[in-house]
C-alpha cells in the first residue's frame, strides 16, 4: 500500500514542531548565546570567541578542565562498576536462582526513588558523626576506615559515583538481563552437554553475545557521565566541594550561568560556552549510538 | 440572569485579586512575619492579602531575574544589598523600582540607607542587620568555669579545656564553604583590625602582609578543636549539634538563634566577638545590612504594594520582624525582644561594628575573581584539608584580587 506524503507529513509535523521548539531551538539559542556576554538581564553584548578563549586559555580554564577530568574519571569508574556489576547480577538472575524475582525488584528499587531524596538520604548515611556507613564500619571493627566521605577530597567524588551506581544499577541489570534472556537456550544446553562449566558458559557464550548491548550501554554511560549534574548538586551543592573536588561540567555551567551563593562568574554567555563544550563532546557519541542501535535493529 | 451572575462573579474576582500582593524571598523563616503584617494592616483598615513565597537561596537570584524579565515575577522581592552584584544589574535594567517618593525613610540610619541607594535613589526598604561572631553554650562555660576570652590565646585555652573534658569545642559546617569565608572575615575584623583592613582597601598593604598569613595560620591551627570530619558537615548538622549540646561553640550569625531555640527551647546561648591578639586592642564584630524589600517592575497591585513598603519602614514592622526572627531590624524605634542574647548582640552592633570589612558588603566581592567566592571559599577548605599552606592561601588572594583591584594593581606596579 502506498502511503500519501501529505498523510505522513500530517503525523510528523506536530512532533517536528514540538521537537524544534523544545530541542532544536534551545540548542541553537545556546550556541548563539555563547558568543555573547549576558548577565541574565539587560542587553547582550557580542564578544565573539572571547568566552571560548576564556574557557580554554583564560582564568576560567582551570575550573573547566578540573571539571572535565572529573567527568572522564566519573565515566571510567561508573561504567566499570555499572557494567561489571550489572553483568554479574544479571547472570545470577538469569541462572534462575531462588528468590531471583524478589532480588530483581530490590535491585531496581533505587531507580524509583526521586533524586532529591537519594541525595538527602545518602547525605545522612555518609554523615561523619551520625551516618550509617561509619557506624557500620565501627560496629564491625573497621573503625580505621570510617571517614568524612563527602568532606574528604580523596573520597568525595568516589562516594558520589558509588551512590550514582547504587541508584542506576537496576536499569543496567535489566537491560543486560534482557540481552541474556534473548540468547537461545539451545546454545547453553549444547554447551552443558559438551561438558562446559558455568565459567566457560559465561565467558565464552554469554559475554560475547551481550557485548553489542555493552557497546550501546557504554555510549549511554558516556553521555550520562558528561551530563551528570543532579547527583553532584544533591550531594555536595553548587560549590561542588571540598574545594571543587567533585566539580563536573554540569556544576560549572550552573554556577556560571545562574550564579547564586558560591558562584564564580555569573555570565549566561560563558555558561552557554560550557554547554557548547559538553555538546561537542557528547554529540559525536550520540550519533554513534543511533548508528549502532539502528544497525543492531536492522541485523 | 446569566449575565448578572457573570457580572457578580467577575466583580468578586476583581475584589479578591485587587487586594493581593505577592512577595518572593530567600528567607523561608520570614513566612510568619508576613502573616502578622497582614493582620496588622487589616487592623489599620487595609484589606491586603500577602502571598509570600520562599525560594532556595542558591536558586533565588536566577529565578527572580528570569521571572521579572518575562513579566511573571511578583510585586515585591527581597533584594541583595548594594553596591555591585545582582541588585545593581537589576536596577540598571529597570527591573527594580525606586521607592523614594512613596516611603518615609526617616527611621533608618544613613549607613543602612547606603546599602539600598544607587545614583541617589533608594531601591527598597532595608529589613535586617546581621551580626556574626562566636556563639557558645553557656552551660558548658559555667560547668568548666570558663569566661568569655579577651585574647586569641585565651580562646585557644578555652578550646583546650573543653577538649580535655571530652566536649567538642567548635562545630564547623565546612561543607558549606561560605561559612568558612565568614569565619575568616569575622576573625579578620578583630585579629587584623579595621585599621589594617582599611590599609588593604587603600592599597597601602596587601594579602602577602605577614599579618594576613598569620591569621590563616591561627585558623589552621584551630582545626584540632573542630569536630571530626568537619569538612563534610553542613549548617543543618551544625544547628542540631549546637542546639543539643554536642559542641560548645560555633562561628555563626545571629540569624541562627531562632533555629537553635526552635530545636531546643532550653538552650542557653552566649555571644562574644572574636577576641583580638592582645588585651590592649578592641574587639570588633562583623556587621552588615542583609537586604531590602523592593518594588519590582512586574508590580500588578501598585497601591497595596506601596502600603506594604510604607509599613515596612515603620517601627511596627521592625517589632514584628525582630520578635519572630530574633534578627536585628534595620528600622530603628522597634520594640525589641527581651532576650539577654539579643540585647547583647544589639549592643555589639551599636558599639563594636567594624567600619572596614572584606566579606559581604566589601569592595573585594564586587568583581571577579572575588575574595569571597573564588579565594576564601575553596581556599579555606583546601587549607583545612592540608592541601595548601597558610602562605599559599595568602598568595591565592593576592593573585586573584590583583587581577582587577586598582589600588592593589597600583601597589604592585601592574
XYZ file of C-alpha atoms in Angstrom:
713
model
C 0.000 0.000 0.000
C 1.358 3.372 -0.970
C 1.097 5.989 1.763
C 0.450 9.510 0.594
C 3.145 12.050 1.527
C 0.636 14.510 2.929
C -0.560 11.930 5.466
C 2.985 11.238 6.518
C 3.572 14.946 6.975
C 0.340 15.289 8.917
C 1.617 12.829 11.500
C 5.185 14.108 11.539
C 4.511 17.840 11.758
C 3.200 18.010 15.376
C 6.205 16.076 16.658
C 8.537 18.105 14.468
C 7.131 21.389 15.760
C 7.459 20.293 19.378
C 10.951 18.905 18.813
C 12.081 22.056 17.032
C 10.605 24.267 19.715
C 11.940 22.437 22.751
C 15.153 20.814 21.467
C 16.461 22.368 18.264
C 15.701 25.991 19.072
C 17.240 25.971 22.616
C 20.264 24.194 21.167
C 20.869 26.861 18.557
C 19.998 29.608 21.008
C 22.681 28.316 23.399
C 25.170 28.239 20.579
C 24.353 31.835 19.659
C 24.421 32.889 23.319
C 27.941 31.504 23.711
C 29.181 34.382 21.533
C 27.674 36.955 23.888
C 28.269 38.237 27.369
C 24.988 38.432 29.256
C 24.300 38.678 32.972
C 20.855 37.188 32.553
C 19.186 40.594 32.405
C 19.627 43.580 30.149
C 21.344 43.807 26.784
C 23.510 41.027 25.399
C 26.957 42.153 24.315
C 28.516 40.375 21.379
C 32.003 39.188 22.380
C 32.812 36.799 19.544
C 35.054 33.947 20.632
C 36.037 35.594 23.919
C 34.033 33.138 26.027
C 35.739 30.174 24.380
C 39.138 31.821 24.783
C 38.391 32.399 28.465
C 37.180 28.808 28.803
C 40.178 27.155 27.155
C 43.049 29.552 27.869
C 41.917 32.145 30.457
C 41.498 32.085 34.231
C 38.287 30.094 33.828
C 40.092 27.226 32.070
C 41.452 25.847 35.352
C 37.915 25.409 36.642
C 36.640 23.950 33.357
C 39.440 21.415 32.891
C 39.311 20.380 36.534
C 35.619 19.566 35.946
C 36.289 17.965 32.563
C 38.757 15.484 34.072
C 36.251 14.689 36.812
C 33.714 13.855 34.084
C 36.218 11.472 32.481
C 37.001 9.889 35.862
C 33.263 9.620 36.518
C 32.764 7.826 33.197
C 35.618 5.353 33.709
C 34.658 4.377 37.253
C 30.873 4.488 36.793
C 30.933 2.433 33.584
C 33.295 -0.177 35.061
C 31.100 -0.567 38.113
C 27.738 -0.410 36.440
C 28.582 -2.718 33.559
C 30.698 -5.089 35.671
C 28.217 -5.422 38.493
C 25.328 -5.264 36.045
C 26.667 -8.292 34.168
C 27.340 -10.237 37.347
C 23.925 -9.611 38.843
C 22.130 -10.185 35.540
C 23.980 -13.504 35.169
C 22.868 -14.586 38.632
C 19.300 -13.572 37.906
C 19.353 -15.360 34.551
C 20.517 -18.506 36.338
C 17.056 -18.588 37.954
C 18.329 -18.896 41.483
C 15.788 -18.962 44.298
C 14.373 -15.516 45.071
C 15.562 -14.078 41.746
C 12.289 -12.205 41.198
C 12.450 -10.520 44.583
C 16.099 -9.650 44.042
C 15.313 -8.140 40.625
C 12.797 -5.807 42.253
C 15.220 -4.926 45.039
C 17.982 -4.084 42.562
C 15.660 -1.892 40.515
C 14.060 -0.151 43.501
C 16.612 2.700 43.922
C 15.791 3.766 40.366
C 12.317 4.704 41.502
C 13.431 6.949 44.352
C 13.437 10.653 43.405
C 16.938 12.036 43.156
C 16.413 14.733 45.780
C 15.534 12.009 48.267
C 18.532 9.915 47.195
C 20.773 12.929 47.857
C 19.190 13.657 51.219
C 19.249 10.027 52.296
C 22.891 9.399 51.350
C 23.972 12.688 52.861
C 22.615 11.285 56.122
C 24.151 7.838 55.607
C 27.548 9.377 54.907
C 27.412 11.905 57.737
C 30.717 11.627 59.644
C 29.114 11.751 63.108
C 25.729 10.046 62.843
C 25.944 8.346 59.453
C 25.010 4.713 58.976
C 28.133 3.943 56.932
C 30.632 4.994 59.589
C 28.525 3.456 62.373
C 28.518 0.153 60.499
C 32.281 0.258 59.960
C 32.811 0.923 63.655
C 30.435 -1.908 64.559
C 32.334 -4.487 62.520
C 35.727 -3.398 63.833
C 36.769 -1.358 60.790
C 36.902 1.960 62.628
C 40.062 2.943 60.773
C 38.096 3.025 57.513
C 35.471 5.464 58.862
C 35.913 8.926 57.359
C 34.070 12.101 56.335
C 33.181 10.648 52.932
C 31.853 13.811 51.291
C 34.322 16.142 53.030
C 37.483 14.203 52.286
C 38.978 15.258 48.929
C 40.194 11.688 48.402
C 36.755 10.085 48.731
C 34.172 12.763 47.865
C 33.866 12.112 44.134
C 34.123 8.354 44.563
C 31.294 8.473 47.124
C 29.074 10.284 44.623
C 29.934 7.744 41.907
C 29.074 4.872 44.249
C 25.727 6.413 45.159
C 25.118 7.021 41.461
C 25.902 3.340 40.793
C 23.572 2.262 43.589
C 20.776 4.310 42.045
C 21.227 3.316 38.404
C 22.464 -0.266 38.637
C 18.946 -1.705 38.353
C 18.483 -0.232 34.898
C 21.723 -1.780 33.601
C 20.888 -5.106 35.208
C 17.510 -5.169 33.460
C 18.951 -4.295 30.040
C 21.777 -6.848 30.302
C 19.343 -9.452 31.662
C 17.062 -8.862 28.670
C 20.028 -9.397 26.352
C 20.942 -12.607 28.197
C 17.405 -13.951 28.066
C 17.466 -13.303 24.333
C 20.238 -15.877 23.921
C 18.893 -19.138 22.568
C 18.707 -21.733 25.391
C 19.820 -24.353 22.832
C 23.274 -22.837 22.749
C 23.664 -23.099 26.506
C 22.167 -26.578 26.693
C 24.535 -27.745 23.958
C 27.473 -26.280 25.862
C 26.405 -28.118 29.036
C 26.094 -31.383 27.081
C 29.614 -30.789 25.745
C 30.800 -30.514 29.368
C 31.289 -26.744 29.707
C 31.178 -25.349 33.251
C 29.423 -22.136 34.361
C 32.560 -20.000 33.968
C 33.121 -21.262 30.422
C 29.471 -20.628 29.525
C 29.596 -17.129 30.992
C 32.884 -16.128 29.373
C 32.698 -17.949 26.039
C 28.993 -17.801 25.215
C 27.024 -15.283 27.255
C 29.581 -12.487 27.456
C 30.384 -12.333 23.703
C 26.676 -12.362 22.915
C 25.902 -9.396 25.211
C 28.867 -7.332 24.002
C 26.709 -5.387 21.480
C 24.434 -4.404 24.381
C 27.512 -3.375 26.373
C 28.588 -1.152 23.498
C 25.267 0.632 23.479
C 25.235 0.957 27.265
C 28.787 2.277 27.248
C 27.783 5.088 24.927
C 24.773 5.842 27.128
C 27.072 5.899 30.146
C 29.462 8.261 28.376
C 26.655 10.653 27.507
C 25.289 10.357 31.047
C 28.716 10.970 32.604
C 29.207 14.196 30.674
C 25.712 15.389 31.502
C 25.924 14.484 35.181
C 24.792 17.334 37.431
C 21.887 16.338 39.627
C 23.731 13.796 41.777
C 26.682 16.138 42.432
C 24.321 19.039 43.144
C 22.211 16.956 45.529
C 25.209 15.687 47.479
C 27.774 18.485 47.530
C 25.845 21.533 46.346
C 26.556 24.150 43.741
C 30.096 24.722 45.025
C 30.952 21.052 44.376
C 33.265 20.837 47.357
C 35.546 20.257 49.027
C 37.408 22.889 47.013
C 35.824 21.811 43.694
C 36.944 18.205 44.119
C 33.532 16.973 42.897
C 33.073 19.644 40.254
C 31.801 18.459 36.864
C 30.989 20.456 33.741
C 27.312 20.490 34.747
C 28.012 22.236 38.052
C 30.465 24.652 36.411
C 27.728 25.544 33.923
C 25.123 26.019 36.666
C 27.378 28.204 38.808
C 28.440 30.283 35.842
C 25.072 30.781 34.211
C 22.748 31.090 37.173
C 25.003 32.395 39.903
C 23.679 32.349 43.425
C 25.667 31.627 46.556
C 29.193 30.467 45.886
C 29.022 31.253 42.207
C 32.091 32.357 40.353
C 31.400 34.273 37.174
C 27.626 34.835 36.660
C 27.546 35.104 32.895
C 24.942 33.287 30.806
C 27.165 33.588 27.726
C 30.121 31.949 29.424
C 27.772 29.307 30.836
C 26.428 28.674 27.319
C 30.025 28.206 26.109
C 30.387 25.419 28.690
C 27.240 23.736 27.363
C 28.593 24.017 23.799
C 31.763 22.297 25.020
C 29.667 19.491 26.581
C 27.652 19.241 23.369
C 30.804 18.972 21.268
C 31.958 16.042 23.398
C 28.628 14.247 23.579
C 27.237 14.781 20.071
C 29.631 12.501 18.103
C 28.954 9.704 20.575
C 25.203 10.258 20.326
C 25.395 9.877 16.563
C 27.426 6.704 17.012
C 24.804 5.431 19.447
C 21.973 5.986 16.995
C 24.027 4.306 14.272
C 24.771 1.280 16.484
C 21.197 0.863 17.635
C 19.887 1.131 14.109
C 22.456 -1.358 12.834
C 21.504 -3.797 15.576
C 17.832 -3.423 14.823
C 18.481 -3.916 11.104
C 20.533 -7.019 11.775
C -29.921 36.267 34.799
C -26.837 34.532 33.433
C -25.285 37.878 32.560
C -25.970 39.160 36.059
C -24.368 36.108 37.611
C -21.335 36.508 35.371
C -21.041 40.172 36.327
C -21.237 39.361 40.025
C -18.605 36.601 39.640
C -16.305 38.959 37.750
C -16.713 41.630 40.422
C -15.954 39.115 43.174
C -12.835 38.049 41.289
C -11.669 41.639 40.909
C -12.228 42.347 44.593
C -10.384 39.164 45.598
C -7.409 39.763 43.283
C -7.240 43.511 43.854
C -6.007 43.215 47.419
C -3.361 40.577 46.793
C 0.346 41.342 46.867
C 2.949 38.710 46.073
C 6.348 38.723 47.819
C 9.311 36.447 46.992
C 12.234 35.878 49.309
C 15.214 33.604 50.003
C 14.305 33.637 53.723
C 11.769 30.901 54.456
C 11.887 31.827 58.155
C 10.002 35.051 57.396
C 6.668 33.402 56.480
C 5.193 34.126 59.914
C 6.342 37.762 59.686
C 4.129 38.358 56.655
C 1.136 36.671 58.286
C 1.414 39.129 61.156
C 1.997 42.077 58.814
C -1.209 41.125 57.018
C -3.110 41.083 60.321
C -1.638 44.427 61.325
C -2.574 46.013 58.016
C -6.093 44.674 58.408
C -6.302 46.320 61.842
C -5.360 49.560 60.101
C -8.310 49.104 57.752
C -6.261 47.964 54.755
C -7.613 44.735 53.346
C -4.460 43.374 51.729
C -3.682 39.717 51.216
C 0.029 38.892 51.202
C 1.142 35.964 49.148
C 4.627 35.080 50.457
C 6.866 32.579 48.690
C 10.358 31.442 49.713
C 12.833 30.135 47.133
C 16.059 28.164 47.746
C 18.830 30.758 48.281
C 21.140 29.245 45.644
C 18.397 29.474 43.007
C 16.805 32.706 44.144
C 18.696 35.293 42.077
C 18.345 33.389 38.799
C 14.651 32.766 39.371
C 13.936 36.407 40.153
C 15.847 37.600 37.075
C 14.000 35.251 34.717
C 10.575 35.899 36.270
C 10.891 39.682 36.222
C 12.100 39.747 32.640
C 9.277 37.552 31.446
C 6.673 39.525 33.373
C 5.798 36.628 35.658
C 7.520 37.993 38.741
C 5.944 39.174 41.992
C 5.017 42.690 43.117
C 7.747 42.760 45.762
C 11.048 40.896 46.191
C 13.783 40.679 48.783
C 16.838 42.250 47.146
C 20.511 41.824 47.977
C 22.495 44.742 49.339
C 24.301 47.297 47.207
C 26.906 48.016 45.851
C 27.556 45.665 42.987
C 26.264 42.191 42.472
C 22.920 41.280 41.048
C 20.999 44.191 42.521
C 22.887 46.806 40.535
C 22.207 44.916 37.283
C 18.512 44.642 38.136
C 18.320 48.375 38.826
C 20.197 49.287 35.642
C 17.705 47.213 33.687
C 14.762 48.865 35.439
C 13.514 45.622 36.978
C 13.708 47.105 40.482
C 11.982 50.435 41.003
C 12.988 53.377 43.223
C 10.684 53.968 46.173
C 11.811 57.400 47.431
C 8.546 59.089 46.501
C 6.405 56.561 48.384
C 8.345 55.702 51.526
C 9.425 57.789 54.525
C 12.994 56.713 55.361
C 13.405 58.854 58.458
C 13.594 55.746 60.672
C 16.792 54.481 59.034
C 20.396 55.464 59.621
C 22.498 56.899 56.803
C 24.851 53.901 56.932
C 21.986 51.456 56.416
C 20.474 53.533 53.613
C 23.787 53.476 51.737
C 23.249 49.805 51.001
C 19.943 50.477 49.183
C 20.991 53.662 47.400
C 22.026 53.788 43.770
C 22.664 57.045 41.928
C 20.879 58.993 44.635
C 17.712 56.887 44.664
C 16.611 54.282 47.184
C 15.703 50.839 45.914
C 13.894 49.085 48.715
C 13.294 49.168 52.441
C 16.122 47.524 54.442
C 14.832 44.736 56.681
C 17.660 43.363 58.848
C 21.142 43.922 60.130
C 23.203 40.816 60.738
C 25.896 40.410 63.366
C 28.305 37.499 63.249
C 30.666 36.190 65.901
C 31.143 33.261 68.267
C 28.039 31.787 69.907
C 28.566 29.450 72.834
C 26.698 27.069 75.078
C 26.514 28.822 78.469
C 26.055 25.606 80.400
C 29.441 24.305 79.280
C 31.113 27.606 80.102
C 29.547 27.555 83.580
C 30.371 23.892 84.131
C 34.062 24.339 83.369
C 34.249 27.826 84.879
C 35.212 29.451 81.604
C 34.785 33.112 80.864
C 34.485 34.904 77.564
C 38.001 35.307 76.119
C 39.672 38.685 75.756
C 42.520 37.495 73.559
C 43.008 34.905 70.835
C 45.249 32.848 73.125
C 42.515 32.747 75.750
C 40.130 31.457 73.089
C 42.580 28.657 72.300
C 42.889 27.890 76.034
C 39.085 27.577 76.307
C 39.063 25.177 73.366
C 41.853 23.184 75.011
C 39.958 22.895 78.322
C 36.758 21.812 76.598
C 38.531 19.203 74.527
C 40.331 17.856 77.586
C 36.931 17.368 79.200
C 35.513 15.467 76.254
C 33.492 18.317 74.766
C 33.890 19.243 71.095
C 34.974 22.901 71.320
C 33.813 24.094 67.867
C 31.309 22.730 65.355
C 32.295 23.899 61.874
C 29.983 23.363 58.875
C 32.920 23.138 56.473
C 30.948 21.543 53.639
C 29.286 24.910 53.063
C 32.335 26.908 52.074
C 30.669 30.281 52.652
C 30.701 29.632 56.403
C 34.494 29.294 56.296
C 34.800 32.619 54.489
C 32.539 34.136 57.103
C 34.726 32.636 59.844
C 37.841 34.150 58.264
C 36.135 37.525 57.850
C 34.819 37.712 61.414
C 38.244 36.785 62.769
C 39.822 39.339 60.456
C 37.985 42.323 61.922
C 39.386 41.645 65.390
C 42.711 39.897 64.731
C 43.837 42.069 61.816
C 41.731 45.012 62.961
C 39.745 47.570 60.950
C 42.824 49.795 60.537
C 44.690 47.013 58.765
C 41.650 46.261 56.551
C 41.411 49.984 55.724
C 45.075 49.886 54.636
C 44.291 46.859 52.464
C 41.345 48.682 50.870
C 43.513 51.755 50.239
C 46.316 49.691 48.716
C 48.771 50.554 51.493
C 49.238 46.871 52.294
C 48.381 43.609 50.560
C 47.487 39.985 51.166
C 51.144 38.973 51.423
C 51.499 41.029 54.588
C 52.660 38.558 57.300
C 49.660 39.610 59.427
C 47.236 38.129 56.901
C 49.215 34.885 56.692
C 49.414 34.815 60.493
C 45.611 34.863 60.660
C 45.447 31.990 58.137
C 47.899 30.065 60.287
C 45.981 30.708 63.514
C 42.778 29.438 61.908
C 44.568 26.407 60.523
C 45.958 25.603 63.980
C 42.491 25.910 65.474
C 41.174 22.978 63.425
C 42.329 20.434 66.003
C 39.448 21.736 68.114
C 36.787 21.186 65.414
C 34.576 18.085 65.258
C 35.921 15.072 63.342
C 35.205 15.244 59.638
C 34.101 18.878 59.797
C 34.567 19.380 56.038
C 31.626 17.017 55.481
C 29.179 18.841 57.762
C 26.529 21.328 56.671
C 24.803 24.115 58.620
C 21.829 21.839 59.336
C 24.203 19.443 61.133
C 25.682 22.385 62.989
C 22.282 23.695 64.097
C 21.303 20.325 65.537
C 24.705 19.660 67.117
C 24.911 23.073 68.764
C 21.270 23.145 69.868
C 21.625 19.759 71.576
C 24.996 20.408 73.188
C 27.206 18.236 71.006
C 29.601 21.157 70.591
C 30.315 24.175 72.766
C 30.910 26.965 70.220
C 30.092 27.981 66.658
C 31.285 30.763 64.382
C 27.944 31.992 63.070
C 25.395 34.791 62.743
C 22.533 35.922 64.972
C 20.085 34.515 62.388
C 20.911 31.028 63.724
C 19.463 31.810 67.175
C 15.818 31.416 66.079
C 16.585 27.940 64.778
C 18.561 26.798 67.833
C 15.737 27.874 70.100
C 13.169 26.147 67.917
C 15.178 22.936 68.128
C 15.852 23.199 71.827
C 13.877 25.832 73.764
C 16.017 25.208 76.860
C 19.329 26.101 75.249
C 21.236 28.951 76.868
C 23.326 30.739 74.280
C 26.029 33.312 74.882
C 27.867 35.504 72.383
C 31.285 37.109 72.145
C 33.181 38.831 69.395
C 36.277 37.088 68.079
C 38.926 38.342 70.516
C 41.906 40.385 69.284
C 45.524 39.296 69.771
C 46.144 41.413 72.890
C 44.090 42.947 75.671
C 45.007 46.495 74.714
C 43.114 46.148 71.461
C 39.375 46.469 70.995
C 37.381 43.535 69.627
C 35.120 44.109 66.619
C 32.065 42.434 65.174
C 31.332 41.852 61.506
C 28.040 43.664 60.902
C 26.218 44.034 57.611
C 22.854 45.016 56.196
C 21.231 41.831 54.961
C 18.872 43.005 52.230
C 15.857 45.088 51.353
C 12.195 44.751 50.456
C 11.971 46.064 46.920
C 9.276 47.062 44.457
C 9.573 45.355 41.076
C 8.741 46.404 37.535
C 6.246 43.494 37.468
C 4.072 45.084 40.136
C 0.413 44.452 39.429
C -1.040 45.874 42.576
C 0.929 49.098 42.991
C -1.272 50.781 45.581
C -1.282 47.892 48.032
C 2.416 47.161 47.414
C 3.217 50.752 48.369
C 1.142 50.346 51.519
C 3.229 47.300 52.450
C 6.528 49.066 51.726
C 5.419 52.041 53.799
C 4.581 49.714 56.645
C 7.996 48.030 56.342
C 9.630 51.396 57.043
C 7.839 51.763 60.400
C 8.972 50.628 63.855
C 5.834 48.454 63.980
C 7.221 46.278 61.187
C 10.592 46.175 62.948
C 8.848 44.953 66.111
C 7.057 42.133 64.270
C 10.174 41.174 62.336
C 12.562 41.090 65.261
C 10.237 39.294 67.660
C 9.684 36.463 65.208
C 13.137 36.095 63.669
C 15.312 37.384 66.543
C 17.287 39.280 63.908
C 18.136 42.937 64.383
C 15.629 45.080 62.482
C 17.098 47.630 60.094
C 14.439 50.169 61.061
C 15.015 51.981 64.331
C 12.468 52.505 67.079
C 11.170 48.938 67.112
C 10.234 47.214 70.379
C 12.969 44.663 70.707
C 12.556 41.185 72.207
C 13.511 40.899 75.863
C 16.178 38.347 75.381
C 19.610 38.755 77.002
C 21.474 37.374 73.989
C 19.579 39.563 71.563
C 20.208 42.621 73.748
C 23.921 41.830 73.898
C 24.197 41.415 70.147
C 22.247 44.627 69.651
C 24.741 46.470 71.825
C 27.623 44.962 69.899
C 26.026 46.176 66.661
C 25.750 49.693 68.053
C 29.193 49.906 69.667
C 31.545 47.413 68.007
C 30.683 47.200 64.329
C 33.860 47.125 62.296
C 33.925 50.060 59.907
C 36.025 48.130 57.395
C 35.386 44.576 56.217
C 36.350 42.094 53.472
C 33.379 39.716 53.061
C 29.701 40.673 52.498
C 29.449 44.374 51.742
C 33.100 44.826 50.881
C 34.763 46.070 47.725
C 36.597 42.748 47.336
C 33.416 40.929 46.363
C 32.229 43.357 43.690
C 34.233 41.866 40.798
C 35.640 38.546 39.652
C 37.618 36.691 40.829
C 36.121 37.630 44.178
C 37.770 37.203 47.556
C 34.593 35.531 48.811
C 33.634 33.050 46.068
C 36.896 32.348 44.321
C 39.576 32.634 47.007
C 38.444 32.121 50.579
C 35.558 29.684 49.945
C 37.581 26.981 48.165
C 40.872 28.182 49.707
C 39.841 27.696 53.320
C 38.613 24.178 52.546
C 41.899 23.460 50.814
C 43.930 24.786 53.734
C 41.869 22.893 56.306
C 42.266 19.724 54.243
C 46.032 20.223 54.387
C 46.384 20.677 50.632
C 47.762 24.213 50.792
C 49.655 26.164 53.447
C 48.529 29.432 55.079
C 51.164 31.138 52.882
C 49.609 29.614 49.769
C 46.203 30.964 50.759
C 47.657 34.482 51.023
C 49.275 34.066 47.601
C 45.985 32.935 46.088
C 44.244 36.022 47.485
C 46.975 38.304 46.196
C 46.972 36.732 42.745
C 43.169 36.846 42.358
C 42.451 40.341 43.639
C 45.449 41.956 41.941
C 43.876 40.979 38.606
C 41.299 43.738 38.913
C 41.529 45.784 42.116
C 43.115 49.082 41.092
C 44.750 50.099 44.423
C 46.386 46.660 44.644
C 47.428 46.752 40.987
C 48.939 50.177 41.582
C 50.783 48.975 44.675
C 52.243 46.056 42.765
C 53.138 48.276 39.820
C 50.835 46.389 37.426
